[in-house]
């Protein structure tokens, strides 16, 4: 089964490019369209209704571009809106939520940490998932300010280091052995996080799992691309400078109002 239409991917900003990168690496022949709603970032501090409305706006933009599948590359949007999106739109969705299961499965201390947005940690979907693992202590930390700094291009700033140290120290003191990154922006902080965490603490994000699930759904239900070329397209509703830096200037980026 073949289908040469594009995979649509959206996030509250540039962070979901970490998910896009995993998908593009696994499925290099697939055309991808990435939508960065940076004008409205971060989603993590918005109400559920606001998150649903913004997600629907993004989806309608991608549907107009005839995407065959949409990846919600935002933990906050997935945990707050995926049910409503699936009810409203007749298109397959793949969501992203914190990878608690592998952390719990492999933890030896039975204490794990999760760094995420307030919107994700407050969501019904996240709490239902966390409740399944009563035997493991889950230390939750809201990453206030991290998304804003990433969106501004201040990934390696002293302020970022200060915030990460303040968020991670209580987890280290609590003897976690796994840290789950619960926001698609946060993989861009892994080098800094590794400088703060002891070597024995493992970091888990959802990129590879989302890419594999995307591949599975395409193979079984929608169809893979038969194309040999797949130049991705990126859209942003703010200045594209930081997005270009993240992508190393390689790809087509359009600034659009949406």
PDB file of C-alpha atoms in Angstrom:
ATOM      1  CA  UNK A   1       0.000   0.000   0.000  1.00  0.00           C
ATOM      2  CA  UNK A   2       1.394   3.372  -1.071  1.00  0.00           C
ATOM      3  CA  UNK A   3       0.450   6.887  -0.053  1.00  0.00           C
ATOM      4  CA  UNK A   4       2.644   9.821  -1.053  1.00  0.00           C
ATOM      5  CA  UNK A   5       0.810  12.497   0.917  1.00  0.00           C
ATOM      6  CA  UNK A   6       2.662  14.219   3.736  1.00  0.00           C
ATOM      7  CA  UNK A   7       2.863  13.491   7.439  1.00  0.00           C
ATOM      8  CA  UNK A   8       1.727  16.577   9.338  1.00  0.00           C
ATOM      9  CA  UNK A   9       3.432  17.426  12.632  1.00  0.00           C
ATOM     10  CA  UNK A  10       2.640  20.290  14.991  1.00  0.00           C
ATOM     11  CA  UNK A  11       3.872  21.625  18.298  1.00  0.00           C
ATOM     12  CA  UNK A  12       3.429  24.744  20.389  1.00  0.00           C
ATOM     13  CA  UNK A  13       6.751  25.900  18.950  1.00  0.00           C
ATOM     14  CA  UNK A  14      10.116  24.621  17.806  1.00  0.00           C
ATOM     15  CA  UNK A  15      10.418  21.822  20.377  1.00  0.00           C
ATOM     16  CA  UNK A  16       8.520  19.258  18.327  1.00  0.00           C
ATOM     17  CA  UNK A  17      11.337  19.326  15.797  1.00  0.00           C
ATOM     18  CA  UNK A  18      12.943  16.779  18.143  1.00  0.00           C
ATOM     19  CA  UNK A  19      10.027  14.467  17.255  1.00  0.00           C
ATOM     20  CA  UNK A  20      10.205  15.439  13.587  1.00  0.00           C
ATOM     21  CA  UNK A  21      13.907  14.558  13.559  1.00  0.00           C
ATOM     22  CA  UNK A  22      13.229  11.044  14.874  1.00  0.00           C
ATOM     23  CA  UNK A  23      10.467  10.512  12.309  1.00  0.00           C
ATOM     24  CA  UNK A  24      12.587  11.865   9.447  1.00  0.00           C
ATOM     25  CA  UNK A  25      15.504   9.642  10.432  1.00  0.00           C
ATOM     26  CA  UNK A  26      13.352   6.500  10.550  1.00  0.00           C
ATOM     27  CA  UNK A  27      11.237   7.363   7.492  1.00  0.00           C
ATOM     28  CA  UNK A  28      13.504   9.407   5.194  1.00  0.00           C
ATOM     29  CA  UNK A  29      11.283   8.900   2.124  1.00  0.00           C
ATOM     30  CA  UNK A  30       8.221  10.415   3.780  1.00  0.00           C
ATOM     31  CA  UNK A  31       7.288  13.996   3.013  1.00  0.00           C
ATOM     32  CA  UNK A  32       6.815  15.942   6.250  1.00  0.00           C
ATOM     33  CA  UNK A  33       5.149  19.265   7.020  1.00  0.00           C
ATOM     34  CA  UNK A  34       5.982  20.782  10.391  1.00  0.00           C
ATOM     35  CA  UNK A  35       3.923  23.522  12.016  1.00  0.00           C
ATOM     36  CA  UNK A  36       5.459  25.616  14.823  1.00  0.00           C
ATOM     37  CA  UNK A  37       2.799  27.592  16.699  1.00  0.00           C
ATOM     38  CA  UNK A  38       5.464  29.660  18.457  1.00  0.00           C
ATOM     39  CA  UNK A  39       3.223  32.709  18.649  1.00  0.00           C
ATOM     40  CA  UNK A  40       1.140  30.876  21.250  1.00  0.00           C
ATOM     41  CA  UNK A  41       3.947  29.082  23.094  1.00  0.00           C
ATOM     42  CA  UNK A  42       4.016  27.776  25.719  1.00  0.00           C
ATOM     43  CA  UNK A  43       0.820  25.718  25.786  1.00  0.00           C
ATOM     44  CA  UNK A  44       1.670  24.388  29.250  1.00  0.00           C
ATOM     45  CA  UNK A  45       0.317  27.446  31.047  1.00  0.00           C
ATOM     46  CA  UNK A  46      -2.972  27.623  29.110  1.00  0.00           C
ATOM     47  CA  UNK A  47      -6.390  26.196  30.001  1.00  0.00           C
ATOM     48  CA  UNK A  48      -7.632  22.923  28.552  1.00  0.00           C
ATOM     49  CA  UNK A  49     -10.143  24.768  26.358  1.00  0.00           C
ATOM     50  CA  UNK A  50      -7.428  27.061  24.998  1.00  0.00           C
ATOM     51  CA  UNK A  51      -5.181  24.086  24.230  1.00  0.00           C
ATOM     52  CA  UNK A  52      -7.999  22.300  22.386  1.00  0.00           C
ATOM     53  CA  UNK A  53      -8.815  25.421  20.344  1.00  0.00           C
ATOM     54  CA  UNK A  54      -5.177  25.993  19.379  1.00  0.00           C
ATOM     55  CA  UNK A  55      -4.728  22.328  18.461  1.00  0.00           C
ATOM     56  CA  UNK A  56      -7.807  22.413  16.218  1.00  0.00           C
ATOM     57  CA  UNK A  57      -6.507  25.542  14.484  1.00  0.00           C
ATOM     58  CA  UNK A  58      -3.210  23.784  13.763  1.00  0.00           C
ATOM     59  CA  UNK A  59      -4.908  20.626  12.546  1.00  0.00           C
ATOM     60  CA  UNK A  60      -7.153  22.492  10.136  1.00  0.00           C
ATOM     61  CA  UNK A  61      -4.064  24.162   8.656  1.00  0.00           C
ATOM     62  CA  UNK A  62      -2.438  20.747   8.117  1.00  0.00           C
ATOM     63  CA  UNK A  63      -5.618  19.151   6.749  1.00  0.00           C
ATOM     64  CA  UNK A  64      -5.786  21.885   4.091  1.00  0.00           C
ATOM     65  CA  UNK A  65      -2.319  20.762   3.029  1.00  0.00           C
ATOM     66  CA  UNK A  66      -3.753  17.231   2.524  1.00  0.00           C
ATOM     67  CA  UNK A  67      -1.722  15.481   5.218  1.00  0.00           C
ATOM     68  CA  UNK A  68      -2.432  11.752   5.545  1.00  0.00           C
ATOM     69  CA  UNK A  69      -1.645  11.541   9.263  1.00  0.00           C
ATOM     70  CA  UNK A  70      -1.035  14.099  12.000  1.00  0.00           C
ATOM     71  CA  UNK A  71       1.509  13.762  14.798  1.00  0.00           C
ATOM     72  CA  UNK A  72       0.672  15.867  17.833  1.00  0.00           C
ATOM     73  CA  UNK A  73       4.307  16.498  18.776  1.00  0.00           C
ATOM     74  CA  UNK A  74       3.379  18.270  21.992  1.00  0.00           C
ATOM     75  CA  UNK A  75       2.866  16.531  25.333  1.00  0.00           C
ATOM     76  CA  UNK A  76       0.535  19.265  26.578  1.00  0.00           C
ATOM     77  CA  UNK A  77      -1.663  19.154  23.462  1.00  0.00           C
ATOM     78  CA  UNK A  78      -1.775  15.358  23.500  1.00  0.00           C
ATOM     79  CA  UNK A  79      -2.633  14.980  27.169  1.00  0.00           C
ATOM     80  CA  UNK A  80      -5.274  17.725  27.076  1.00  0.00           C
ATOM     81  CA  UNK A  81      -6.807  17.476  23.598  1.00  0.00           C
ATOM     82  CA  UNK A  82      -6.163  14.168  21.801  1.00  0.00           C
ATOM     83  CA  UNK A  83      -9.556  12.685  22.676  1.00  0.00           C
ATOM     84  CA  UNK A  84     -11.424  15.722  21.368  1.00  0.00           C
ATOM     85  CA  UNK A  85      -9.298  15.812  18.221  1.00  0.00           C
ATOM     86  CA  UNK A  86      -9.989  12.179  17.412  1.00  0.00           C
ATOM     87  CA  UNK A  87     -13.710  12.732  17.929  1.00  0.00           C
ATOM     88  CA  UNK A  88     -13.832  15.762  15.617  1.00  0.00           C
ATOM     89  CA  UNK A  89     -11.499  14.908  12.741  1.00  0.00           C
ATOM     90  CA  UNK A  90     -11.526  11.927  10.398  1.00  0.00           C
ATOM     91  CA  UNK A  91      -7.750  11.597  10.154  1.00  0.00           C
ATOM     92  CA  UNK A  92      -5.370   9.321  12.082  1.00  0.00           C
ATOM     93  CA  UNK A  93      -3.539  10.971  14.992  1.00  0.00           C
ATOM     94  CA  UNK A  94      -0.406   9.962  16.844  1.00  0.00           C
ATOM     95  CA  UNK A  95       0.084  11.636  20.191  1.00  0.00           C
ATOM     96  CA  UNK A  96       3.041  12.024  22.496  1.00  0.00           C
ATOM     97  CA  UNK A  97       2.963  11.661  26.251  1.00  0.00           C
ATOM     98  CA  UNK A  98       5.659  11.236  28.898  1.00  0.00           C
ATOM     99  CA  UNK A  99       7.389   7.850  28.614  1.00  0.00           C
ATOM    100  CA  UNK A 100       6.673   6.747  32.160  1.00  0.00           C
ATOM    101  CA  UNK A 101       6.349   3.026  31.390  1.00  0.00           C
ATOM    102  CA  UNK A 102       9.950   2.337  30.269  1.00  0.00           C
ATOM    103  CA  UNK A 103      11.297   4.364  33.186  1.00  0.00           C
ATOM    104  CA  UNK A 104       9.198   2.448  35.707  1.00  0.00           C
ATOM    105  CA  UNK A 105      10.001  -0.885  34.067  1.00  0.00           C
ATOM    106  CA  UNK A 106      13.765  -0.394  34.297  1.00  0.00           C
ATOM    107  CA  UNK A 107      14.044   1.606  37.526  1.00  0.00           C
ATOM    108  CA  UNK A 108      15.990  -0.128  40.284  1.00  0.00           C
ATOM    109  CA  UNK A 109      15.324   2.475  42.969  1.00  0.00           C
ATOM    110  CA  UNK A 110      11.599   2.578  42.088  1.00  0.00           C
ATOM    111  CA  UNK A 111      11.913   6.358  42.134  1.00  0.00           C
ATOM    112  CA  UNK A 112      11.741   8.266  38.865  1.00  0.00           C
ATOM    113  CA  UNK A 113      11.557  11.951  37.997  1.00  0.00           C
ATOM    114  CA  UNK A 114       9.467  13.667  35.362  1.00  0.00           C
ATOM    115  CA  UNK A 115      10.153  17.147  34.047  1.00  0.00           C
ATOM    116  CA  UNK A 116       7.115  18.504  32.196  1.00  0.00           C
ATOM    117  CA  UNK A 117       4.819  21.470  31.730  1.00  0.00           C
ATOM    118  CA  UNK A 118       2.071  22.349  34.184  1.00  0.00           C
ATOM    119  CA  UNK A 119      -0.505  21.538  31.515  1.00  0.00           C
ATOM    120  CA  UNK A 120       0.813  18.007  31.068  1.00  0.00           C
ATOM    121  CA  UNK A 121       1.167  17.247  34.775  1.00  0.00           C
ATOM    122  CA  UNK A 122      -2.345  18.554  35.499  1.00  0.00           C
ATOM    123  CA  UNK A 123      -3.994  16.622  32.675  1.00  0.00           C
ATOM    124  CA  UNK A 124      -6.395  13.748  33.226  1.00  0.00           C
ATOM    125  CA  UNK A 125      -4.532  11.544  30.748  1.00  0.00           C
ATOM    126  CA  UNK A 126      -1.185  11.964  32.514  1.00  0.00           C
ATOM    127  CA  UNK A 127      -2.660  11.296  35.934  1.00  0.00           C
ATOM    128  CA  UNK A 128      -4.465   8.168  34.723  1.00  0.00           C
ATOM    129  CA  UNK A 129      -1.169   6.881  33.362  1.00  0.00           C
ATOM    130  CA  UNK A 130       0.746   7.701  36.546  1.00  0.00           C
ATOM    131  CA  UNK A 131      -1.879   5.966  38.712  1.00  0.00           C
ATOM    132  CA  UNK A 132      -1.033   2.647  37.038  1.00  0.00           C
ATOM    133  CA  UNK A 133       2.356   2.620  38.757  1.00  0.00           C
ATOM    134  CA  UNK A 134       1.559   2.753  42.460  1.00  0.00           C
ATOM    135  CA  UNK A 135       4.728   0.855  43.393  1.00  0.00           C
ATOM    136  CA  UNK A 136       6.997   3.530  41.935  1.00  0.00           C
ATOM    137  CA  UNK A 137       7.458   6.988  43.406  1.00  0.00           C
ATOM    138  CA  UNK A 138       7.090   9.577  40.640  1.00  0.00           C
ATOM    139  CA  UNK A 139       8.600  12.965  41.428  1.00  0.00           C
ATOM    140  CA  UNK A 140       6.954  15.614  39.281  1.00  0.00           C
ATOM    141  CA  UNK A 141       8.612  18.915  38.438  1.00  0.00           C
ATOM    142  CA  UNK A 142       7.099  21.726  36.383  1.00  0.00           C
ATOM    143  CA  UNK A 143       9.707  23.155  34.008  1.00  0.00           C
ATOM    144  CA  UNK A 144       8.560  26.759  34.349  1.00  0.00           C
ATOM    145  CA  UNK A 145      10.452  29.051  32.002  1.00  0.00           C
ATOM    146  CA  UNK A 146      12.273  26.355  30.022  1.00  0.00           C
ATOM    147  CA  UNK A 147      10.106  26.486  26.905  1.00  0.00           C
ATOM    148  CA  UNK A 148      10.257  30.274  26.784  1.00  0.00           C
ATOM    149  CA  UNK A 149      14.063  30.245  26.908  1.00  0.00           C
ATOM    150  CA  UNK A 150      14.266  27.594  24.163  1.00  0.00           C
ATOM    151  CA  UNK A 151      11.854  29.564  21.963  1.00  0.00           C
ATOM    152  CA  UNK A 152      14.029  32.651  22.454  1.00  0.00           C
ATOM    153  CA  UNK A 153      17.158  30.751  21.422  1.00  0.00           C
ATOM    154  CA  UNK A 154      18.644  30.877  24.923  1.00  0.00           C
ATOM    155  CA  UNK A 155      19.301  27.162  25.302  1.00  0.00           C
ATOM    156  CA  UNK A 156      22.825  27.578  26.694  1.00  0.00           C
ATOM    157  CA  UNK A 157      22.189  30.688  28.769  1.00  0.00           C
ATOM    158  CA  UNK A 158      23.125  31.074  32.448  1.00  0.00           C
ATOM    159  CA  UNK A 159      19.417  31.429  33.227  1.00  0.00           C
ATOM    160  CA  UNK A 160      18.717  28.015  31.658  1.00  0.00           C
ATOM    161  CA  UNK A 161      21.491  26.429  33.706  1.00  0.00           C
ATOM    162  CA  UNK A 162      20.162  28.012  36.883  1.00  0.00           C
ATOM    163  CA  UNK A 163      16.616  26.793  36.256  1.00  0.00           C
ATOM    164  CA  UNK A 164      17.716  23.253  35.384  1.00  0.00           C
ATOM    165  CA  UNK A 165      19.860  23.005  38.502  1.00  0.00           C
ATOM    166  CA  UNK A 166      16.963  24.132  40.695  1.00  0.00           C
ATOM    167  CA  UNK A 167      14.560  21.656  39.067  1.00  0.00           C
ATOM    168  CA  UNK A 168      16.890  18.646  38.999  1.00  0.00           C
ATOM    169  CA  UNK A 169      18.570  18.881  42.420  1.00  0.00           C
ATOM    170  CA  UNK A 170      15.481  17.729  44.398  1.00  0.00           C
ATOM    171  CA  UNK A 171      15.166  14.744  42.076  1.00  0.00           C
ATOM    172  CA  UNK A 172      18.831  13.834  42.519  1.00  0.00           C
ATOM    173  CA  UNK A 173      18.452  14.161  46.291  1.00  0.00           C
ATOM    174  CA  UNK A 174      15.397  11.871  46.142  1.00  0.00           C
ATOM    175  CA  UNK A 175      17.540   9.119  44.516  1.00  0.00           C
ATOM    176  CA  UNK A 176      15.845   8.895  41.103  1.00  0.00           C
ATOM    177  CA  UNK A 177      17.553   6.654  38.577  1.00  0.00           C
ATOM    178  CA  UNK A 178      15.462   7.707  35.543  1.00  0.00           C
ATOM    179  CA  UNK A 179      14.464  11.161  34.362  1.00  0.00           C
ATOM    180  CA  UNK A 180      11.541  11.353  31.933  1.00  0.00           C
ATOM    181  CA  UNK A 181      11.422  14.411  29.688  1.00  0.00           C
ATOM    182  CA  UNK A 182       7.729  15.254  29.378  1.00  0.00           C
ATOM    183  CA  UNK A 183       7.932  18.044  26.818  1.00  0.00           C
ATOM    184  CA  UNK A 184       9.152  17.814  23.227  1.00  0.00           C
ATOM    185  CA  UNK A 185      11.224  20.981  23.737  1.00  0.00           C
ATOM    186  CA  UNK A 186      13.321  19.386  26.472  1.00  0.00           C
ATOM    187  CA  UNK A 187      15.490  16.994  24.386  1.00  0.00           C
ATOM    188  CA  UNK A 188      17.372  20.107  23.263  1.00  0.00           C
ATOM    189  CA  UNK A 189      18.451  20.478  26.894  1.00  0.00           C
ATOM    190  CA  UNK A 190      19.927  16.976  27.219  1.00  0.00           C
ATOM    191  CA  UNK A 191      23.594  18.109  27.000  1.00  0.00           C
ATOM    192  CA  UNK A 192      23.033  20.550  29.870  1.00  0.00           C
ATOM    193  CA  UNK A 193      20.963  18.065  31.849  1.00  0.00           C
ATOM    194  CA  UNK A 194      23.736  15.459  31.542  1.00  0.00           C
ATOM    195  CA  UNK A 195      26.183  17.956  33.002  1.00  0.00           C
ATOM    196  CA  UNK A 196      23.982  18.250  36.088  1.00  0.00           C
ATOM    197  CA  UNK A 197      22.808  14.662  36.622  1.00  0.00           C
ATOM    198  CA  UNK A 198      25.055  11.931  38.060  1.00  0.00           C
ATOM    199  CA  UNK A 199      26.129   9.418  35.411  1.00  0.00           C
ATOM    200  CA  UNK A 200      23.872   6.627  36.712  1.00  0.00           C
ATOM    201  CA  UNK A 201      20.638   8.548  36.039  1.00  0.00           C
ATOM    202  CA  UNK A 202      19.205   7.676  32.632  1.00  0.00           C
ATOM    203  CA  UNK A 203      17.254  10.171  30.513  1.00  0.00           C
ATOM    204  CA  UNK A 204      14.199   9.088  28.528  1.00  0.00           C
ATOM    205  CA  UNK A 205      12.281  11.031  25.890  1.00  0.00           C
ATOM    206  CA  UNK A 206       9.527   9.929  23.508  1.00  0.00           C
ATOM    207  CA  UNK A 207      11.043  10.652  20.090  1.00  0.00           C
ATOM    208  CA  UNK A 208      11.985   7.136  19.010  1.00  0.00           C
ATOM    209  CA  UNK A 209       8.742   5.620  20.298  1.00  0.00           C
ATOM    210  CA  UNK A 210       6.643   8.167  18.384  1.00  0.00           C
ATOM    211  CA  UNK A 211       8.638   7.552  15.199  1.00  0.00           C
ATOM    212  CA  UNK A 212       8.146   3.788  15.467  1.00  0.00           C
ATOM    213  CA  UNK A 213       4.425   4.197  16.106  1.00  0.00           C
ATOM    214  CA  UNK A 214       4.176   6.495  13.069  1.00  0.00           C
ATOM    215  CA  UNK A 215       5.881   3.845  10.938  1.00  0.00           C
ATOM    216  CA  UNK A 216       3.559   1.135  12.266  1.00  0.00           C
ATOM    217  CA  UNK A 217       0.373   3.100  11.539  1.00  0.00           C
ATOM    218  CA  UNK A 218       1.554   3.991   8.039  1.00  0.00           C
ATOM    219  CA  UNK A 219       2.421   0.392   7.225  1.00  0.00           C
ATOM    220  CA  UNK A 220      -0.768  -1.109   8.598  1.00  0.00           C
ATOM    221  CA  UNK A 221      -3.441   1.499   7.828  1.00  0.00           C
ATOM    222  CA  UNK A 222      -2.431   4.379   5.571  1.00  0.00           C
ATOM    223  CA  UNK A 223       0.457   3.510   3.301  1.00  0.00           C
ATOM    224  CA  UNK A 224       4.123   4.432   3.089  1.00  0.00           C
ATOM    225  CA  UNK A 225       5.515   6.822   0.516  1.00  0.00           C
ATOM    226  CA  UNK A 226       7.059   5.394  -2.641  1.00  0.00           C
ATOM    227  CA  UNK A 227       8.961   8.621  -3.281  1.00  0.00           C
ATOM    228  CA  UNK A 228      12.744   8.702  -3.232  1.00  0.00           C
ATOM    229  CA  UNK A 229      12.894  12.378  -2.276  1.00  0.00           C
ATOM    230  CA  UNK A 230      11.253  14.021   0.710  1.00  0.00           C
ATOM    231  CA  UNK A 231      12.225  17.638   1.254  1.00  0.00           C
ATOM    232  CA  UNK A 232      10.471  18.708   4.479  1.00  0.00           C
ATOM    233  CA  UNK A 233       8.622  22.002   4.817  1.00  0.00           C
ATOM    234  CA  UNK A 234       8.421  24.015   8.036  1.00  0.00           C
ATOM    235  CA  UNK A 235       5.892  26.704   8.893  1.00  0.00           C
ATOM    236  CA  UNK A 236       6.103  29.155  11.783  1.00  0.00           C
ATOM    237  CA  UNK A 237       3.910  32.079  12.815  1.00  0.00           C
ATOM    238  CA  UNK A 238       6.795  34.057  14.346  1.00  0.00           C
ATOM    239  CA  UNK A 239      10.259  35.079  13.232  1.00  0.00           C
ATOM    240  CA  UNK A 240      11.997  31.990  11.861  1.00  0.00           C
ATOM    241  CA  UNK A 241      15.472  32.829  13.217  1.00  0.00           C
ATOM    242  CA  UNK A 242      15.533  30.350  16.127  1.00  0.00           C
ATOM    243  CA  UNK A 243      13.869  27.618  14.071  1.00  0.00           C
ATOM    244  CA  UNK A 244      16.532  28.065  11.398  1.00  0.00           C
ATOM    245  CA  UNK A 245      19.253  27.778  14.032  1.00  0.00           C
ATOM    246  CA  UNK A 246      17.725  24.574  15.441  1.00  0.00           C
ATOM    247  CA  UNK A 247      17.539  23.070  11.940  1.00  0.00           C
ATOM    248  CA  UNK A 248      21.048  24.298  11.000  1.00  0.00           C
ATOM    249  CA  UNK A 249      19.612  26.382   8.123  1.00  0.00           C
ATOM    250  CA  UNK A 250      19.021  23.260   6.054  1.00  0.00           C
ATOM    251  CA  UNK A 251      15.350  23.317   5.120  1.00  0.00           C
ATOM    252  CA  UNK A 252      12.565  25.402   3.633  1.00  0.00           C
ATOM    253  CA  UNK A 253      10.906  27.526   6.334  1.00  0.00           C
ATOM    254  CA  UNK A 254       7.879  29.710   5.651  1.00  0.00           C
ATOM    255  CA  UNK A 255       6.598  32.384   7.992  1.00  0.00           C
ATOM    256  CA  UNK A 256       2.794  32.313   7.890  1.00  0.00           C
ATOM    257  CA  UNK A 257      -0.119  33.788   9.834  1.00  0.00           C
ATOM    258  CA  UNK A 258      -2.223  30.934  11.271  1.00  0.00           C
TER     259      UNK A 258
END
